[in-house]
């Protein structure tokens, strides 16, 4: 079992930025896939970014490429999502997720991990 804790959600205006962070207390960040999903009420949860802790290129959904960046700090056991130029359509619950696999990035949008955080709300509104 991997327990995940997100932080950093909140309310911003369109065009602004936000950073989400995810930690796994007591769990060492190696040989893991970590990623971020988001879900708008009434819609399916979608993978927006993922990364394998031991290397390789990250995955980004087309909708966030060039604006979002996923990164990890192994010393702090933290994975972060820098979100720039947010739009109102990106108001959603954002979830951190983890999987003991190497293939999250290559799986892209079809990755569905077994471990989830409780989510953090992001609201983009003027």
PDB file of C-alpha atoms in Angstrom:
ATOM      1  CA  UNK A   1       0.000   0.000   0.000  1.00  0.00           C
ATOM      2  CA  UNK A   2       1.305   3.457  -0.899  1.00  0.00           C
ATOM      3  CA  UNK A   3      -0.360   6.391   0.837  1.00  0.00           C
ATOM      4  CA  UNK A   4      -0.276   9.614  -1.138  1.00  0.00           C
ATOM      5  CA  UNK A   5      -0.888  13.153   0.021  1.00  0.00           C
ATOM      6  CA  UNK A   6      -1.494  16.071  -2.318  1.00  0.00           C
ATOM      7  CA  UNK A   7      -1.131  19.756  -1.571  1.00  0.00           C
ATOM      8  CA  UNK A   8      -1.138  23.043  -3.437  1.00  0.00           C
ATOM      9  CA  UNK A   9      -4.626  23.278  -4.835  1.00  0.00           C
ATOM     10  CA  UNK A  10      -6.613  26.474  -4.656  1.00  0.00           C
ATOM     11  CA  UNK A  11      -8.260  29.235  -6.641  1.00  0.00           C
ATOM     12  CA  UNK A  12      -6.543  31.220  -9.365  1.00  0.00           C
ATOM     13  CA  UNK A  13      -7.581  33.414 -12.247  1.00  0.00           C
ATOM     14  CA  UNK A  14      -7.324  32.373 -15.904  1.00  0.00           C
ATOM     15  CA  UNK A  15      -3.768  32.663 -17.155  1.00  0.00           C
ATOM     16  CA  UNK A  16      -2.238  32.203 -13.728  1.00  0.00           C
ATOM     17  CA  UNK A  17      -0.085  29.365 -12.426  1.00  0.00           C
ATOM     18  CA  UNK A  18      -0.270  26.830  -9.640  1.00  0.00           C
ATOM     19  CA  UNK A  19       2.020  24.108  -8.299  1.00  0.00           C
ATOM     20  CA  UNK A  20       0.690  20.832  -6.936  1.00  0.00           C
ATOM     21  CA  UNK A  21       2.827  18.542  -4.817  1.00  0.00           C
ATOM     22  CA  UNK A  22       2.496  14.919  -3.836  1.00  0.00           C
ATOM     23  CA  UNK A  23       4.322  13.041  -1.125  1.00  0.00           C
ATOM     24  CA  UNK A  24       4.293   9.415  -0.036  1.00  0.00           C
ATOM     25  CA  UNK A  25       5.151   9.439   3.657  1.00  0.00           C
ATOM     26  CA  UNK A  26       7.326   6.565   4.662  1.00  0.00           C
ATOM     27  CA  UNK A  27       7.798   5.311   1.103  1.00  0.00           C
ATOM     28  CA  UNK A  28      11.004   5.644  -0.871  1.00  0.00           C
ATOM     29  CA  UNK A  29      10.641   7.189  -4.294  1.00  0.00           C
ATOM     30  CA  UNK A  30      12.358   4.664  -6.510  1.00  0.00           C
ATOM     31  CA  UNK A  31      11.173   2.209  -9.122  1.00  0.00           C
ATOM     32  CA  UNK A  32       7.764   3.867  -9.125  1.00  0.00           C
ATOM     33  CA  UNK A  33       5.525   5.508 -11.624  1.00  0.00           C
ATOM     34  CA  UNK A  34       4.009   8.718 -10.293  1.00  0.00           C
ATOM     35  CA  UNK A  35       1.460  10.854 -11.996  1.00  0.00           C
ATOM     36  CA  UNK A  36      -1.364  13.318 -11.937  1.00  0.00           C
ATOM     37  CA  UNK A  37      -4.974  12.906 -12.998  1.00  0.00           C
ATOM     38  CA  UNK A  38      -7.863  15.314 -12.974  1.00  0.00           C
ATOM     39  CA  UNK A  39     -11.602  14.905 -12.913  1.00  0.00           C
ATOM     40  CA  UNK A  40     -14.389  17.332 -13.681  1.00  0.00           C
ATOM     41  CA  UNK A  41     -17.797  16.432 -12.194  1.00  0.00           C
ATOM     42  CA  UNK A  42     -19.703  14.257 -14.608  1.00  0.00           C
ATOM     43  CA  UNK A  43     -16.632  13.349 -16.637  1.00  0.00           C
ATOM     44  CA  UNK A  44     -14.093  10.561 -16.534  1.00  0.00           C
ATOM     45  CA  UNK A  45     -10.855  10.924 -14.632  1.00  0.00           C
ATOM     46  CA  UNK A  46      -8.032  11.568 -17.085  1.00  0.00           C
ATOM     47  CA  UNK A  47      -4.271  11.161 -16.882  1.00  0.00           C
ATOM     48  CA  UNK A  48      -2.507  14.434 -17.539  1.00  0.00           C
ATOM     49  CA  UNK A  49       1.121  13.725 -16.627  1.00  0.00           C
ATOM     50  CA  UNK A  50       3.242  10.844 -15.411  1.00  0.00           C
ATOM     51  CA  UNK A  51       6.858  10.051 -14.762  1.00  0.00           C
ATOM     52  CA  UNK A  52       8.955   7.021 -13.878  1.00  0.00           C
ATOM     53  CA  UNK A  53      11.117   7.846 -10.868  1.00  0.00           C
ATOM     54  CA  UNK A  54      14.205   6.085 -12.201  1.00  0.00           C
ATOM     55  CA  UNK A  55      14.377   7.874 -15.540  1.00  0.00           C
ATOM     56  CA  UNK A  56      12.862   8.239 -18.985  1.00  0.00           C
ATOM     57  CA  UNK A  57      10.691  10.856 -20.592  1.00  0.00           C
ATOM     58  CA  UNK A  58       7.487  11.889 -18.877  1.00  0.00           C
ATOM     59  CA  UNK A  59       4.040  11.660 -20.407  1.00  0.00           C
ATOM     60  CA  UNK A  60       1.799  14.653 -20.933  1.00  0.00           C
ATOM     61  CA  UNK A  61      -1.734  14.740 -22.239  1.00  0.00           C
ATOM     62  CA  UNK A  62      -2.030  16.829 -25.394  1.00  0.00           C
ATOM     63  CA  UNK A  63      -4.224  19.317 -23.555  1.00  0.00           C
ATOM     64  CA  UNK A  64      -1.423  20.271 -21.140  1.00  0.00           C
ATOM     65  CA  UNK A  65       1.729  19.909 -23.253  1.00  0.00           C
ATOM     66  CA  UNK A  66       3.875  22.996 -23.136  1.00  0.00           C
ATOM     67  CA  UNK A  67       2.065  24.388 -20.089  1.00  0.00           C
ATOM     68  CA  UNK A  68       2.397  21.725 -17.386  1.00  0.00           C
ATOM     69  CA  UNK A  69       5.613  20.215 -16.076  1.00  0.00           C
ATOM     70  CA  UNK A  70       5.916  17.152 -13.859  1.00  0.00           C
ATOM     71  CA  UNK A  71       9.050  16.849 -11.769  1.00  0.00           C
ATOM     72  CA  UNK A  72      10.379  14.894  -8.854  1.00  0.00           C
ATOM     73  CA  UNK A  73      12.584  15.582  -5.878  1.00  0.00           C
ATOM     74  CA  UNK A  74      13.850  12.203  -4.740  1.00  0.00           C
ATOM     75  CA  UNK A  75      15.513  13.666  -1.662  1.00  0.00           C
ATOM     76  CA  UNK A  76      12.143  14.976  -0.490  1.00  0.00           C
ATOM     77  CA  UNK A  77      10.094  12.053  -1.858  1.00  0.00           C
ATOM     78  CA  UNK A  78       7.973  14.568  -3.706  1.00  0.00           C
ATOM     79  CA  UNK A  79       6.476  14.750  -7.162  1.00  0.00           C
ATOM     80  CA  UNK A  80       5.220  18.121  -8.330  1.00  0.00           C
ATOM     81  CA  UNK A  81       3.088  19.455 -11.147  1.00  0.00           C
ATOM     82  CA  UNK A  82       3.774  22.991 -12.313  1.00  0.00           C
ATOM     83  CA  UNK A  83       0.689  24.284 -14.105  1.00  0.00           C
ATOM     84  CA  UNK A  84       0.957  27.447 -16.173  1.00  0.00           C
ATOM     85  CA  UNK A  85      -1.572  29.481 -18.116  1.00  0.00           C
ATOM     86  CA  UNK A  86      -4.532  27.750 -16.534  1.00  0.00           C
ATOM     87  CA  UNK A  87      -7.961  28.024 -18.111  1.00  0.00           C
ATOM     88  CA  UNK A  88     -11.391  27.901 -16.542  1.00  0.00           C
ATOM     89  CA  UNK A  89     -12.009  24.547 -18.249  1.00  0.00           C
ATOM     90  CA  UNK A  90      -9.230  23.109 -16.099  1.00  0.00           C
ATOM     91  CA  UNK A  91     -11.129  23.604 -12.885  1.00  0.00           C
ATOM     92  CA  UNK A  92     -11.225  20.096 -11.476  1.00  0.00           C
ATOM     93  CA  UNK A  93     -10.190  17.794  -8.694  1.00  0.00           C
ATOM     94  CA  UNK A  94      -6.572  16.841  -9.221  1.00  0.00           C
ATOM     95  CA  UNK A  95      -5.297  13.492  -7.988  1.00  0.00           C
ATOM     96  CA  UNK A  96      -1.821  12.153  -7.408  1.00  0.00           C
ATOM     97  CA  UNK A  97      -1.369   8.490  -8.237  1.00  0.00           C
ATOM     98  CA  UNK A  98       1.308   5.833  -8.035  1.00  0.00           C
ATOM     99  CA  UNK A  99       2.081   2.425  -9.419  1.00  0.00           C
ATOM    100  CA  UNK A 100       4.884  -0.098  -8.965  1.00  0.00           C
ATOM    101  CA  UNK A 101       5.623  -0.212 -12.661  1.00  0.00           C
ATOM    102  CA  UNK A 102       7.956   1.322 -15.234  1.00  0.00           C
ATOM    103  CA  UNK A 103       5.455   1.820 -18.007  1.00  0.00           C
ATOM    104  CA  UNK A 104       3.227   4.708 -16.974  1.00  0.00           C
ATOM    105  CA  UNK A 105       4.696   7.163 -19.467  1.00  0.00           C
ATOM    106  CA  UNK A 106       4.516   4.713 -22.370  1.00  0.00           C
ATOM    107  CA  UNK A 107       0.957   3.810 -21.397  1.00  0.00           C
ATOM    108  CA  UNK A 108      -0.030   7.451 -21.698  1.00  0.00           C
ATOM    109  CA  UNK A 109      -3.674   8.118 -21.124  1.00  0.00           C
ATOM    110  CA  UNK A 110      -4.499   4.461 -20.605  1.00  0.00           C
ATOM    111  CA  UNK A 111      -2.436   4.167 -17.395  1.00  0.00           C
ATOM    112  CA  UNK A 112      -4.645   3.371 -14.443  1.00  0.00           C
ATOM    113  CA  UNK A 113      -2.648   3.037 -11.225  1.00  0.00           C
ATOM    114  CA  UNK A 114      -3.746   1.257  -8.051  1.00  0.00           C
ATOM    115  CA  UNK A 115      -2.736   3.925  -5.519  1.00  0.00           C
ATOM    116  CA  UNK A 116      -4.429   7.312  -5.234  1.00  0.00           C
ATOM    117  CA  UNK A 117      -4.387  10.411  -3.123  1.00  0.00           C
ATOM    118  CA  UNK A 118      -7.597  12.005  -1.918  1.00  0.00           C
ATOM    119  CA  UNK A 119      -7.352  14.833  -4.397  1.00  0.00           C
ATOM    120  CA  UNK A 120      -6.917  18.569  -4.265  1.00  0.00           C
ATOM    121  CA  UNK A 121      -9.335  21.048  -5.812  1.00  0.00           C
ATOM    122  CA  UNK A 122      -8.160  23.529  -8.428  1.00  0.00           C
ATOM    123  CA  UNK A 123     -10.559  26.302  -9.369  1.00  0.00           C
ATOM    124  CA  UNK A 124      -9.785  28.665 -12.231  1.00  0.00           C
ATOM    125  CA  UNK A 125     -12.184  31.573 -12.337  1.00  0.00           C
ATOM    126  CA  UNK A 126     -12.206  35.284 -12.934  1.00  0.00           C
TER     127      UNK A 126
END
